[in-house]
Amino acid sequence: MMLSTRSVIACVAISALFSPNNAQVPKEGTFGPGAGPWEVVTPESQGLSFAALDEAEKKSNEALGLRSCFLVTKNGKIVYEKYRLNRTIATVSELFSGTKTMCASLFGTAIQQGWASDMFKLNEHVPTGSRLCNPNATFRNVMTMTGESPDLEHPTFKYDYEGVECLDTIQDFINENNPDKISTPAWKDKHWAKPLGLEHMQWNGVLNYLPCGLGAATSARDAARVGQLYNNNGYWPGFGQLMDEKFVDTSRTYVFPKAKDNWGKYGYLVWLYLQDSFDKTMAMLAGKFSQCTMFSREHNAVIVSYGFDEDDRCDAVWLAVKHAIAPKATANATAAAADEGTPDVFLHDDPLKPSEAQLAGMEAFLRRPDVQLSPAEQRTVRERMARVRAQILAH
């Protein structure tokens, strides 16, 4: 589906078969709604402050602009939720490169089921070929953007923008190896989306092909489910171990820190924030226009930030909100985040090249009858469109 037909608007949010045997005993330290609806509680019931979260919402909106919702999850419960620009709970946003982390989650689910490994070599397990990947690359290389390295002993980081060069070998592998012998989109629905209880996500692919580079669109609440799954180390209430626990743990590590041309700290298709003394466990899936889903295992919180901003500024959301997700936070605690500056991990959270599709998406956004922008906000969007158009011409 083309971007111009998506319901793409701004948002900030914080936030296998069903097996009766797996579901019998809940795992200690895991949280979330299971396949059912989210539980909504007050921030204070989870040791947080409504005032601090409200201030964080305002700061992130001021820093990025064109934010349309703000949702916080703590201990697997929604503690704060705010929408702007007539957005609703069911509204979805295009994730762009946030789709990449969703695909990694599928692979982790396949590992848990016993028929996949991140150490599998492409030339041994993908009969249709390795695309532009090095045929001897493993899926560990694929999920760290080092799959196209000529010398795998000395890997090179090369970001696969759209996924078609190397990353989509994940979809090829699932399509060709899953025991159900069904298409990747159908397998995703049965063994991942259904157990998670996803209500609004649109990621269906085309002709039984599921793109891993971009293409998924989701609501804030559904994205928070995926973030909580990572916080739970792959365990999901009411189901059991959905993603392999070791896989999730590896996802949050800097797998190839010496890779040539590294852009920042990168795990298994997630950006890492290892240098942050407040929370070194925070990881993030990120997409163009500041589509950010952050998950903090240390504080058991999920932060999902969607927007329609030409700059990739997930750092501003994290700096505004991180102190508000800790127990006993106060409204002025978020100011301390400004002292730490912008981490390098966020400088390249989704370098999708300027395109006519982006311009079409902006035009569609302006034409939406349910989006009411002030004249100043309309000028802001038009100015950003002009900058994107100039970037296209420059290329």
mmCIF file of C-alpha atoms in Angstrom:
data_model
loop_
_atom_site.group_PDB
_atom_site.id
_atom_site.type_symbol
_atom_site.label_atom_id
_atom_site.label_comp_id
_atom_site.label_asym_id
_atom_site.label_seq_id
_atom_site.Cartn_x
_atom_site.Cartn_y
_atom_site.Cartn_z
ATOM 1 C CA MET A 1 0.000 0.000 0.000
ATOM 2 C CA MET A 2 1.391 3.380 -0.950
ATOM 3 C CA LEU A 3 2.087 5.995 1.700
ATOM 4 C CA SER A 4 -0.540 8.340 0.261
ATOM 5 C CA THR A 5 -3.274 5.889 1.218
ATOM 6 C CA ARG A 6 -2.093 5.368 4.760
ATOM 7 C CA SER A 7 -3.688 7.018 7.733
ATOM 8 C CA VAL A 8 -0.337 8.556 8.656
ATOM 9 C CA ILE A 9 -0.531 11.245 11.307
ATOM 10 C CA ALA A 10 1.551 12.394 14.225
ATOM 11 C CA CYS A 11 1.697 10.587 17.499
ATOM 12 C CA VAL A 12 3.726 10.254 20.666
ATOM 13 C CA ALA A 13 3.158 7.276 22.854
ATOM 14 C CA ILE A 14 4.740 5.808 25.958
ATOM 15 C CA SER A 15 3.952 2.858 26.703
ATOM 16 C CA ALA A 16 3.278 -20.053 18.136
ATOM 17 C CA LEU A 17 -0.066 -21.094 18.778
ATOM 18 C CA PHE A 18 -2.021 -20.503 21.899
ATOM 19 C CA SER A 19 -0.810 -23.237 24.194
ATOM 20 C CA PRO A 20 -2.848 -24.082 27.297
ATOM 21 C CA ASN A 21 0.214 -25.760 28.796
ATOM 22 C CA ASN A 22 2.327 -22.633 28.350
ATOM 23 C CA ALA A 23 -0.409 -20.442 29.769
ATOM 24 C CA GLN A 24 -0.837 -22.245 33.086
ATOM 25 C CA VAL A 25 1.831 -20.560 35.202
ATOM 26 C CA PRO A 26 2.600 -16.838 34.727
ATOM 27 C CA LYS A 27 6.309 -16.077 34.658
ATOM 28 C CA GLU A 28 7.544 -13.895 37.503
ATOM 29 C CA GLY A 29 8.506 -10.378 36.458
ATOM 30 C CA THR A 30 6.467 -10.311 33.251
ATOM 31 C CA PHE A 31 3.617 -7.987 32.493
ATOM 32 C CA GLY A 32 1.179 -6.913 29.807
ATOM 33 C CA PRO A 33 -2.392 -7.432 28.588
ATOM 34 C CA GLY A 34 -1.907 -10.807 26.920
ATOM 35 C CA ALA A 35 -4.346 -11.184 24.041
ATOM 36 C CA GLY A 36 -6.953 -9.095 25.848
ATOM 37 C CA PRO A 37 -7.415 -5.338 26.258
ATOM 38 C CA TRP A 38 -4.959 -3.058 28.015
ATOM 39 C CA GLU A 39 -5.602 -2.236 31.651
ATOM 40 C CA VAL A 40 -5.713 1.532 32.191
ATOM 41 C CA VAL A 41 -4.729 2.838 35.639
ATOM 42 C CA THR A 42 -3.522 6.083 37.201
ATOM 43 C CA PRO A 43 0.192 6.923 37.124
ATOM 44 C CA GLU A 44 0.192 7.227 40.897
ATOM 45 C CA SER A 45 -0.951 3.588 41.264
ATOM 46 C CA GLN A 46 2.381 2.573 39.674
ATOM 47 C CA GLY A 47 4.516 5.029 41.635
ATOM 48 C CA LEU A 48 4.580 7.696 38.912
ATOM 49 C CA SER A 49 3.334 11.266 38.720
ATOM 50 C CA PHE A 50 0.598 12.493 36.387
ATOM 51 C CA ALA A 51 2.141 15.961 36.496
ATOM 52 C CA ALA A 52 5.551 14.646 35.402
ATOM 53 C CA LEU A 53 4.094 12.669 32.516
ATOM 54 C CA ASP A 54 1.948 15.606 31.453
ATOM 55 C CA GLU A 55 5.009 17.844 31.441
ATOM 56 C CA ALA A 56 6.951 15.261 29.425
ATOM 57 C CA GLU A 57 4.169 15.176 26.828
ATOM 58 C CA LYS A 58 4.283 18.947 26.501
ATOM 59 C CA LYS A 59 8.082 19.056 26.233
ATOM 60 C CA SER A 60 8.268 16.381 23.543
ATOM 61 C CA ASN A 61 5.465 18.040 21.600
ATOM 62 C CA GLU A 62 7.233 21.394 21.786
ATOM 63 C CA ALA A 63 10.555 19.880 20.743
ATOM 64 C CA LEU A 64 9.219 18.002 17.728
ATOM 65 C CA GLY A 65 5.852 19.561 16.859
ATOM 66 C CA LEU A 66 2.924 17.853 15.132
ATOM 67 C CA ARG A 67 2.634 15.193 17.845
ATOM 68 C CA SER A 68 -0.830 13.725 18.116
ATOM 69 C CA CYS A 69 -0.838 11.310 21.054
ATOM 70 C CA PHE A 70 1.015 10.406 24.191
ATOM 71 C CA LEU A 71 0.669 7.046 25.933
ATOM 72 C CA VAL A 72 2.693 5.658 28.816
ATOM 73 C CA THR A 73 2.830 2.065 29.960
ATOM 74 C CA LYS A 74 4.297 1.089 33.295
ATOM 75 C CA ASN A 75 4.400 -2.470 34.634
ATOM 76 C CA GLY A 76 2.302 -3.610 31.691
ATOM 77 C CA LYS A 77 -0.489 -1.078 32.257
ATOM 78 C CA ILE A 78 -1.391 2.155 30.490
ATOM 79 C CA VAL A 79 -0.870 4.985 32.955
ATOM 80 C CA TYR A 80 -1.200 8.020 30.696
ATOM 81 C CA GLU A 81 -2.805 8.572 27.310
ATOM 82 C CA LYS A 82 -3.350 11.763 25.377
ATOM 83 C CA TYR A 83 -4.264 12.362 21.738
ATOM 84 C CA ARG A 84 -3.978 15.410 19.511
ATOM 85 C CA LEU A 85 -5.184 16.410 16.017
ATOM 86 C CA ASN A 86 -8.308 14.224 16.288
ATOM 87 C CA ARG A 87 -6.289 11.035 16.486
ATOM 88 C CA THR A 88 -8.040 8.090 18.149
ATOM 89 C CA ILE A 89 -6.899 4.911 19.851
ATOM 90 C CA ALA A 90 -7.398 3.001 16.589
ATOM 91 C CA THR A 91 -5.508 5.398 14.305
ATOM 92 C CA VAL A 92 -2.423 3.841 12.748
ATOM 93 C CA SER A 93 0.854 5.408 11.654
ATOM 94 C CA GLU A 94 3.332 4.182 9.056
ATOM 95 C CA LEU A 95 6.351 2.825 10.928
ATOM 96 C CA PHE A 96 8.855 3.057 8.069
ATOM 97 C CA SER A 97 12.035 1.398 9.419
ATOM 98 C CA GLY A 98 10.267 0.491 12.637
ATOM 99 C CA THR A 99 9.043 -2.431 10.533
ATOM 100 C CA LYS A 100 12.559 -3.868 10.723
ATOM 101 C CA THR A 101 12.287 -4.589 14.445
ATOM 102 C CA MET A 102 8.894 -6.204 13.925
ATOM 103 C CA CYS A 103 10.574 -8.608 11.474
ATOM 104 C CA ALA A 104 13.306 -9.370 13.998
ATOM 105 C CA SER A 105 10.580 -10.233 16.494
ATOM 106 C CA LEU A 106 9.134 -12.728 14.001
ATOM 107 C CA PHE A 107 12.530 -14.380 13.666
ATOM 108 C CA GLY A 108 12.849 -14.595 17.451
ATOM 109 C CA THR A 109 9.468 -16.326 17.506
ATOM 110 C CA ALA A 110 10.651 -18.845 14.913
ATOM 111 C CA ILE A 111 13.722 -19.568 17.068
ATOM 112 C CA GLN A 112 11.479 -20.198 20.077
ATOM 113 C CA GLN A 113 9.483 -22.702 18.020
ATOM 114 C CA GLY A 114 12.689 -24.616 17.298
ATOM 115 C CA TRP A 115 13.116 -24.323 13.547
ATOM 116 C CA ALA A 116 15.360 -21.253 13.258
ATOM 117 C CA SER A 117 18.676 -19.943 14.565
ATOM 118 C CA ASP A 118 20.425 -16.622 14.272
ATOM 119 C CA MET A 119 23.553 -18.600 13.367
ATOM 120 C CA PHE A 120 21.962 -20.245 10.321
ATOM 121 C CA LYS A 121 23.807 -19.421 7.106
ATOM 122 C CA LEU A 122 21.770 -18.030 4.253
ATOM 123 C CA ASN A 123 23.266 -20.361 1.635
ATOM 124 C CA GLU A 124 22.189 -23.359 3.706
ATOM 125 C CA HIS A 125 18.688 -22.293 4.741
ATOM 126 C CA VAL A 126 17.254 -19.977 2.090
ATOM 127 C CA PRO A 127 16.838 -22.084 -1.072
ATOM 128 C CA THR A 128 15.734 -19.150 -3.213
ATOM 129 C CA GLY A 129 18.990 -17.322 -2.625
ATOM 130 C CA SER A 130 20.656 -14.727 -0.438
ATOM 131 C CA ARG A 131 19.684 -11.617 -2.434
ATOM 132 C CA LEU A 132 22.620 -9.169 -2.193
ATOM 133 C CA CYS A 133 23.797 -10.614 1.111
ATOM 134 C CA ASN A 134 27.047 -12.486 1.336
ATOM 135 C CA PRO A 135 25.875 -16.112 0.815
ATOM 136 C CA ASN A 136 27.940 -17.168 3.838
ATOM 137 C CA ALA A 137 26.336 -14.551 6.076
ATOM 138 C CA THR A 138 24.269 -15.682 9.029
ATOM 139 C CA PHE A 139 21.001 -14.179 10.187
ATOM 140 C CA ARG A 140 23.051 -12.554 12.942
ATOM 141 C CA ASN A 141 24.689 -10.589 10.127
ATOM 142 C CA VAL A 142 21.342 -9.882 8.464
ATOM 143 C CA MET A 143 19.844 -8.452 11.668
ATOM 144 C CA THR A 144 22.859 -6.232 12.387
ATOM 145 C CA MET A 145 23.067 -4.735 8.876
ATOM 146 C CA THR A 146 26.374 -6.512 8.243
ATOM 147 C CA GLY A 147 24.974 -9.157 5.885
ATOM 148 C CA GLU A 148 26.433 -7.561 2.760
ATOM 149 C CA SER A 149 29.988 -7.547 4.134
ATOM 150 C CA PRO A 150 32.533 -8.951 1.647
ATOM 151 C CA ASP A 151 34.666 -10.049 4.614
ATOM 152 C CA LEU A 152 32.478 -11.455 7.379
ATOM 153 C CA GLU A 153 35.461 -11.719 9.732
ATOM 154 C CA HIS A 154 35.723 -7.934 9.502
ATOM 155 C CA PRO A 155 32.071 -6.903 8.946
ATOM 156 C CA THR A 156 30.882 -3.649 7.453
ATOM 157 C CA PHE A 157 27.671 -1.918 8.504
ATOM 158 C CA LYS A 158 25.452 -1.106 5.511
ATOM 159 C CA TYR A 159 21.931 0.098 6.237
ATOM 160 C CA ASP A 160 19.363 -1.687 4.049
ATOM 161 C CA TYR A 161 16.840 1.128 3.625
ATOM 162 C CA GLU A 162 13.960 -0.749 2.028
ATOM 163 C CA GLY A 163 14.987 -4.266 3.024
ATOM 164 C CA VAL A 164 15.072 -5.728 -0.470
ATOM 165 C CA GLU A 165 18.875 -6.033 -0.672
ATOM 166 C CA CYS A 166 19.450 -8.314 2.311
ATOM 167 C CA LEU A 167 16.947 -7.892 5.140
ATOM 168 C CA ASP A 168 14.030 -9.549 3.355
ATOM 169 C CA THR A 169 15.872 -12.860 3.565
ATOM 170 C CA ILE A 170 14.030 -13.096 6.890
ATOM 171 C CA GLN A 171 10.687 -13.153 5.071
ATOM 172 C CA ASP A 172 12.133 -15.590 2.533
ATOM 173 C CA PHE A 173 13.357 -17.916 5.291
ATOM 174 C CA ILE A 174 10.009 -17.955 7.098
ATOM 175 C CA ASN A 175 8.118 -18.458 3.851
ATOM 176 C CA GLU A 176 10.284 -21.404 2.819
ATOM 177 C CA ASN A 177 10.860 -23.117 6.168
ATOM 178 C CA ASN A 178 7.878 -22.678 8.507
ATOM 179 C CA PRO A 179 6.346 -26.045 9.512
ATOM 180 C CA ASP A 180 2.822 -24.850 8.680
ATOM 181 C CA LYS A 181 3.875 -24.394 5.037
ATOM 182 C CA ILE A 182 1.961 -21.118 4.795
ATOM 183 C CA SER A 183 2.987 -17.679 3.568
ATOM 184 C CA THR A 184 4.990 -15.349 5.786
ATOM 185 C CA PRO A 185 2.032 -12.925 6.267
ATOM 186 C CA ALA A 186 -0.232 -15.825 7.278
ATOM 187 C CA TRP A 187 2.408 -17.234 9.631
ATOM 188 C CA LYS A 188 2.895 -13.788 11.180
ATOM 189 C CA ASP A 189 -0.846 -13.483 11.845
ATOM 190 C CA LYS A 190 -1.173 -16.954 13.361
ATOM 191 C CA HIS A 191 1.939 -17.172 15.509
ATOM 192 C CA TRP A 192 2.704 -13.553 16.412
ATOM 193 C CA ALA A 193 -0.132 -11.061 15.893
ATOM 194 C CA LYS A 194 -2.868 -13.288 17.336
ATOM 195 C CA PRO A 195 -1.065 -14.243 20.569
ATOM 196 C CA LEU A 196 -0.069 -10.596 21.105
ATOM 197 C CA GLY A 197 -3.694 -9.492 20.659
ATOM 198 C CA LEU A 198 -2.848 -6.867 18.027
ATOM 199 C CA GLU A 199 -6.023 -4.962 17.163
ATOM 200 C CA HIS A 200 -5.097 -2.297 14.624
ATOM 201 C CA MET A 201 -1.806 -3.213 12.960
ATOM 202 C CA GLN A 202 -1.715 -3.141 9.170
ATOM 203 C CA TRP A 203 1.166 -5.242 7.875
ATOM 204 C CA ASN A 204 -0.221 -7.647 5.326
ATOM 205 C CA GLY A 205 2.295 -7.565 2.522
ATOM 206 C CA VAL A 206 1.563 -8.028 -1.153
ATOM 207 C CA LEU A 207 0.957 -11.368 -2.899
ATOM 208 C CA ASN A 208 1.991 -13.370 0.188
ATOM 209 C CA TYR A 209 5.199 -11.331 0.546
ATOM 210 C CA LEU A 210 5.869 -9.570 3.858
ATOM 211 C CA PRO A 211 8.341 -6.660 3.556
ATOM 212 C CA CYS A 212 10.810 -6.348 6.426
ATOM 213 C CA GLY A 213 12.319 -2.964 5.572
ATOM 214 C CA LEU A 214 9.182 -0.859 5.797
ATOM 215 C CA GLY A 215 5.435 -1.176 5.266
ATOM 216 C CA ALA A 216 3.927 -1.846 8.695
ATOM 217 C CA ALA A 217 1.467 0.632 10.202
ATOM 218 C CA THR A 218 0.238 0.410 13.772
ATOM 219 C CA SER A 219 -1.570 2.161 16.576
ATOM 220 C CA ALA A 220 0.254 3.311 19.693
ATOM 221 C CA ARG A 221 -1.387 0.619 21.815
ATOM 222 C CA ASP A 222 -0.368 -2.189 19.472
ATOM 223 C CA ALA A 223 3.209 -0.929 19.286
ATOM 224 C CA ALA A 224 3.329 -0.908 23.073
ATOM 225 C CA ARG A 225 2.483 -4.623 23.063
ATOM 226 C CA VAL A 226 5.585 -5.343 20.996
ATOM 227 C CA GLY A 227 7.687 -3.181 23.308
ATOM 228 C CA GLN A 228 6.333 -4.988 26.359
ATOM 229 C CA LEU A 229 7.173 -8.332 24.740
ATOM 230 C CA TYR A 230 10.819 -7.219 24.608
ATOM 231 C CA ASN A 231 10.660 -5.996 28.206
ATOM 232 C CA ASN A 232 9.374 -9.449 29.180
ATOM 233 C CA ASN A 233 12.348 -11.105 27.430
ATOM 234 C CA GLY A 234 9.953 -12.709 24.975
ATOM 235 C CA TYR A 235 7.398 -14.048 27.462
ATOM 236 C CA TRP A 236 3.744 -13.123 26.915
ATOM 237 C CA PRO A 237 0.969 -13.418 29.547
ATOM 238 C CA GLY A 238 -1.630 -16.060 28.745
ATOM 239 C CA PHE A 239 0.622 -17.673 26.151
ATOM 240 C CA GLY A 240 4.072 -18.443 27.462
ATOM 241 C CA GLN A 241 7.457 -17.923 25.836
ATOM 242 C CA LEU A 242 6.611 -16.323 22.497
ATOM 243 C CA MET A 243 10.105 -15.082 21.495
ATOM 244 C CA ASP A 244 13.280 -16.908 22.427
ATOM 245 C CA GLU A 245 14.698 -15.398 25.634
ATOM 246 C CA LYS A 246 18.347 -15.615 24.570
ATOM 247 C CA PHE A 247 17.454 -13.975 21.263
ATOM 248 C CA VAL A 248 15.833 -11.020 23.032
ATOM 249 C CA ASP A 249 18.820 -10.662 25.338
ATOM 250 C CA THR A 250 21.209 -10.658 22.368
ATOM 251 C CA SER A 251 18.989 -8.131 20.601
ATOM 252 C CA ARG A 252 19.863 -5.597 23.295
ATOM 253 C CA THR A 253 23.634 -6.036 22.915
ATOM 254 C CA TYR A 254 26.038 -4.246 20.584
ATOM 255 C CA VAL A 255 26.718 -7.347 18.480
ATOM 256 C CA PHE A 256 29.410 -5.971 16.152
ATOM 257 C CA PRO A 257 30.914 -2.899 17.856
ATOM 258 C CA LYS A 258 33.947 -2.974 15.559
ATOM 259 C CA ALA A 259 32.006 -3.151 12.318
ATOM 260 C CA LYS A 260 33.312 -0.685 9.763
ATOM 261 C CA ASP A 261 31.117 2.364 9.048
ATOM 262 C CA ASN A 262 28.963 1.837 12.134
ATOM 263 C CA TRP A 263 26.347 4.567 12.576
ATOM 264 C CA GLY A 264 25.713 3.923 16.251
ATOM 265 C CA LYS A 265 25.092 1.188 18.777
ATOM 266 C CA TYR A 266 22.953 -1.434 17.057
ATOM 267 C CA GLY A 267 21.580 -4.786 18.203
ATOM 268 C CA TYR A 268 19.218 -7.080 16.311
ATOM 269 C CA LEU A 269 17.410 -4.415 14.264
ATOM 270 C CA VAL A 270 17.069 -2.162 17.309
ATOM 271 C CA TRP A 271 19.012 0.961 18.262
ATOM 272 C CA LEU A 272 20.644 0.863 21.690
ATOM 273 C CA TYR A 273 21.259 3.500 24.339
ATOM 274 C CA LEU A 274 24.038 1.751 26.251
ATOM 275 C CA GLN A 275 25.777 4.956 27.328
ATOM 276 C CA ASP A 276 22.780 6.334 29.237
ATOM 277 C CA SER A 277 23.472 6.062 32.971
ATOM 278 C CA PHE A 278 19.749 6.425 33.687
ATOM 279 C CA ASP A 279 18.873 3.239 31.801
ATOM 280 C CA LYS A 280 21.404 1.230 29.805
ATOM 281 C CA THR A 281 18.733 -1.344 28.923
ATOM 282 C CA MET A 282 16.674 1.023 26.797
ATOM 283 C CA ALA A 283 16.356 -0.066 23.174
ATOM 284 C CA MET A 284 14.304 1.363 20.368
ATOM 285 C CA LEU A 285 12.745 0.636 17.016
ATOM 286 C CA ALA A 286 12.676 3.814 14.965
ATOM 287 C CA GLY A 287 11.316 5.070 11.655
ATOM 288 C CA LYS A 288 11.250 8.141 9.455
ATOM 289 C CA PHE A 289 9.463 11.255 10.795
ATOM 290 C CA SER A 290 10.325 10.255 14.389
ATOM 291 C CA GLN A 291 8.317 7.047 14.616
ATOM 292 C CA CYS A 292 9.820 5.776 17.872
ATOM 293 C CA THR A 293 9.006 2.822 20.099
ATOM 294 C CA MET A 294 11.304 2.695 23.116
ATOM 295 C CA PHE A 295 11.296 -0.060 25.702
ATOM 296 C CA SER A 296 12.984 0.204 29.082
ATOM 297 C CA ARG A 297 13.363 -3.136 30.836
ATOM 298 C CA GLU A 298 14.996 -1.559 33.886
ATOM 299 C CA HIS A 299 11.944 0.622 34.534
ATOM 300 C CA ASN A 300 9.422 -1.717 32.861
ATOM 301 C CA ALA A 301 8.042 1.061 30.681
ATOM 302 C CA VAL A 302 7.329 1.339 26.973
ATOM 303 C CA ILE A 303 7.660 4.595 25.074
ATOM 304 C CA VAL A 304 6.158 4.812 21.604
ATOM 305 C CA SER A 305 6.586 8.070 19.754
ATOM 306 C CA TYR A 306 5.025 8.702 16.350
ATOM 307 C CA GLY A 307 5.095 11.965 14.488
ATOM 308 C CA PHE A 308 5.088 13.752 11.194
ATOM 309 C CA ASP A 309 8.337 15.638 11.579
ATOM 310 C CA GLU A 310 10.973 15.695 8.873
ATOM 311 C CA ASP A 311 13.717 15.451 11.476
ATOM 312 C CA ASP A 312 14.431 12.168 13.271
ATOM 313 C CA ARG A 313 14.301 13.321 16.885
ATOM 314 C CA CYS A 314 13.495 10.341 19.038
ATOM 315 C CA ASP A 315 16.224 11.618 21.342
ATOM 316 C CA ALA A 316 14.044 14.591 22.271
ATOM 317 C CA VAL A 317 11.209 12.293 23.350
ATOM 318 C CA TRP A 318 13.502 10.141 25.467
ATOM 319 C CA LEU A 319 15.197 13.109 27.109
ATOM 320 C CA ALA A 320 11.819 14.640 27.920
ATOM 321 C CA VAL A 321 10.224 11.557 29.390
ATOM 322 C CA LYS A 322 12.847 9.255 30.845
ATOM 323 C CA HIS A 323 12.845 10.665 34.369
ATOM 324 C CA ALA A 324 9.051 10.572 34.412
ATOM 325 C CA ILE A 325 8.953 6.780 34.035
ATOM 326 C CA ALA A 326 10.929 6.200 37.229
ATOM 327 C CA PRO A 327 9.081 5.747 40.544
ATOM 328 C CA LYS A 328 8.264 8.881 42.526
ATOM 329 C CA ALA A 329 9.013 11.150 39.572
ATOM 330 C CA THR A 330 7.919 14.748 39.891
ATOM 331 C CA ALA A 331 6.879 17.291 37.302
ATOM 332 C CA ASN A 332 10.232 19.080 37.334
ATOM 333 C CA ALA A 333 12.364 15.916 37.235
ATOM 334 C CA THR A 334 12.311 15.800 33.449
ATOM 335 C CA ALA A 335 14.466 18.916 33.321
ATOM 336 C CA ALA A 336 17.465 16.851 34.464
ATOM 337 C CA ALA A 337 17.389 14.956 31.169
ATOM 338 C CA ALA A 338 18.530 18.032 29.257
ATOM 339 C CA ASP A 339 21.987 17.784 30.815
ATOM 340 C CA GLU A 340 22.913 14.635 28.906
ATOM 341 C CA GLY A 341 22.699 15.933 25.341
ATOM 342 C CA THR A 342 21.889 13.933 22.234
ATOM 343 C CA PRO A 343 23.250 10.363 22.082
ATOM 344 C CA ASP A 344 24.870 9.263 18.826
ATOM 345 C CA VAL A 345 22.470 6.332 18.557
ATOM 346 C CA PHE A 346 19.678 8.657 17.480
ATOM 347 C CA LEU A 347 21.576 10.494 14.778
ATOM 348 C CA HIS A 348 20.667 7.854 12.190
ATOM 349 C CA ASP A 349 17.441 6.302 13.475
ATOM 350 C CA ASP A 350 16.011 6.017 9.952
ATOM 351 C CA PRO A 351 17.897 7.576 7.059
ATOM 352 C CA LEU A 352 15.142 6.943 4.517
ATOM 353 C CA LYS A 353 15.970 8.976 1.450
ATOM 354 C CA PRO A 354 13.659 11.921 0.598
ATOM 355 C CA SER A 355 11.080 10.728 -1.914
ATOM 356 C CA GLU A 356 7.931 11.697 -3.766
ATOM 357 C CA ALA A 357 6.118 9.199 -1.533
ATOM 358 C CA GLN A 358 6.956 11.325 1.501
ATOM 359 C CA LEU A 359 5.558 14.403 -0.223
ATOM 360 C CA ALA A 360 2.414 12.489 -1.144
ATOM 361 C CA GLY A 361 2.041 11.432 2.477
ATOM 362 C CA MET A 362 2.310 15.035 3.655
ATOM 363 C CA GLU A 363 -0.292 16.144 1.113
ATOM 364 C CA ALA A 364 -2.632 13.373 2.238
ATOM 365 C CA PHE A 365 -2.107 14.415 5.837
ATOM 366 C CA LEU A 366 -3.112 18.005 5.058
ATOM 367 C CA ARG A 367 -6.227 16.853 3.205
ATOM 368 C CA ARG A 368 -7.541 14.609 5.975
ATOM 369 C CA PRO A 369 -10.946 15.981 7.063
ATOM 370 C CA ASP A 370 -10.401 14.796 10.640
ATOM 371 C CA VAL A 371 -7.097 16.656 11.027
ATOM 372 C CA GLN A 372 -7.565 20.279 11.978
ATOM 373 C CA LEU A 373 -4.385 22.353 11.834
ATOM 374 C CA SER A 374 -4.025 25.975 12.691
ATOM 375 C CA PRO A 375 -2.685 28.311 9.947
ATOM 376 C CA ALA A 376 0.698 28.272 11.687
ATOM 377 C CA GLU A 377 0.754 24.460 11.756
ATOM 378 C CA GLN A 378 -0.219 24.329 8.087
ATOM 379 C CA ARG A 379 2.660 26.666 7.244
ATOM 380 C CA THR A 380 5.020 24.406 9.191
ATOM 381 C CA VAL A 381 3.991 21.374 7.150
ATOM 382 C CA ARG A 382 4.270 23.325 3.888
ATOM 383 C CA GLU A 383 7.745 24.520 4.825
ATOM 384 C CA ARG A 384 8.806 20.959 5.567
ATOM 385 C CA MET A 385 7.400 19.808 2.254
ATOM 386 C CA ALA A 386 9.456 22.479 0.530
ATOM 387 C CA ARG A 387 12.610 21.252 2.278
ATOM 388 C CA VAL A 388 11.925 17.634 1.305
ATOM 389 C CA ARG A 389 11.285 18.704 -2.301
ATOM 390 C CA ALA A 390 14.579 20.604 -2.297
ATOM 391 C CA GLN A 391 16.394 17.543 -0.968
ATOM 392 C CA ILE A 392 14.902 15.427 -3.764
ATOM 393 C CA LEU A 393 16.081 17.893 -6.381
ATOM 394 C CA ALA A 394 19.523 18.027 -4.799
ATOM 395 C CA HIS A 395 19.877 14.270 -5.203
#
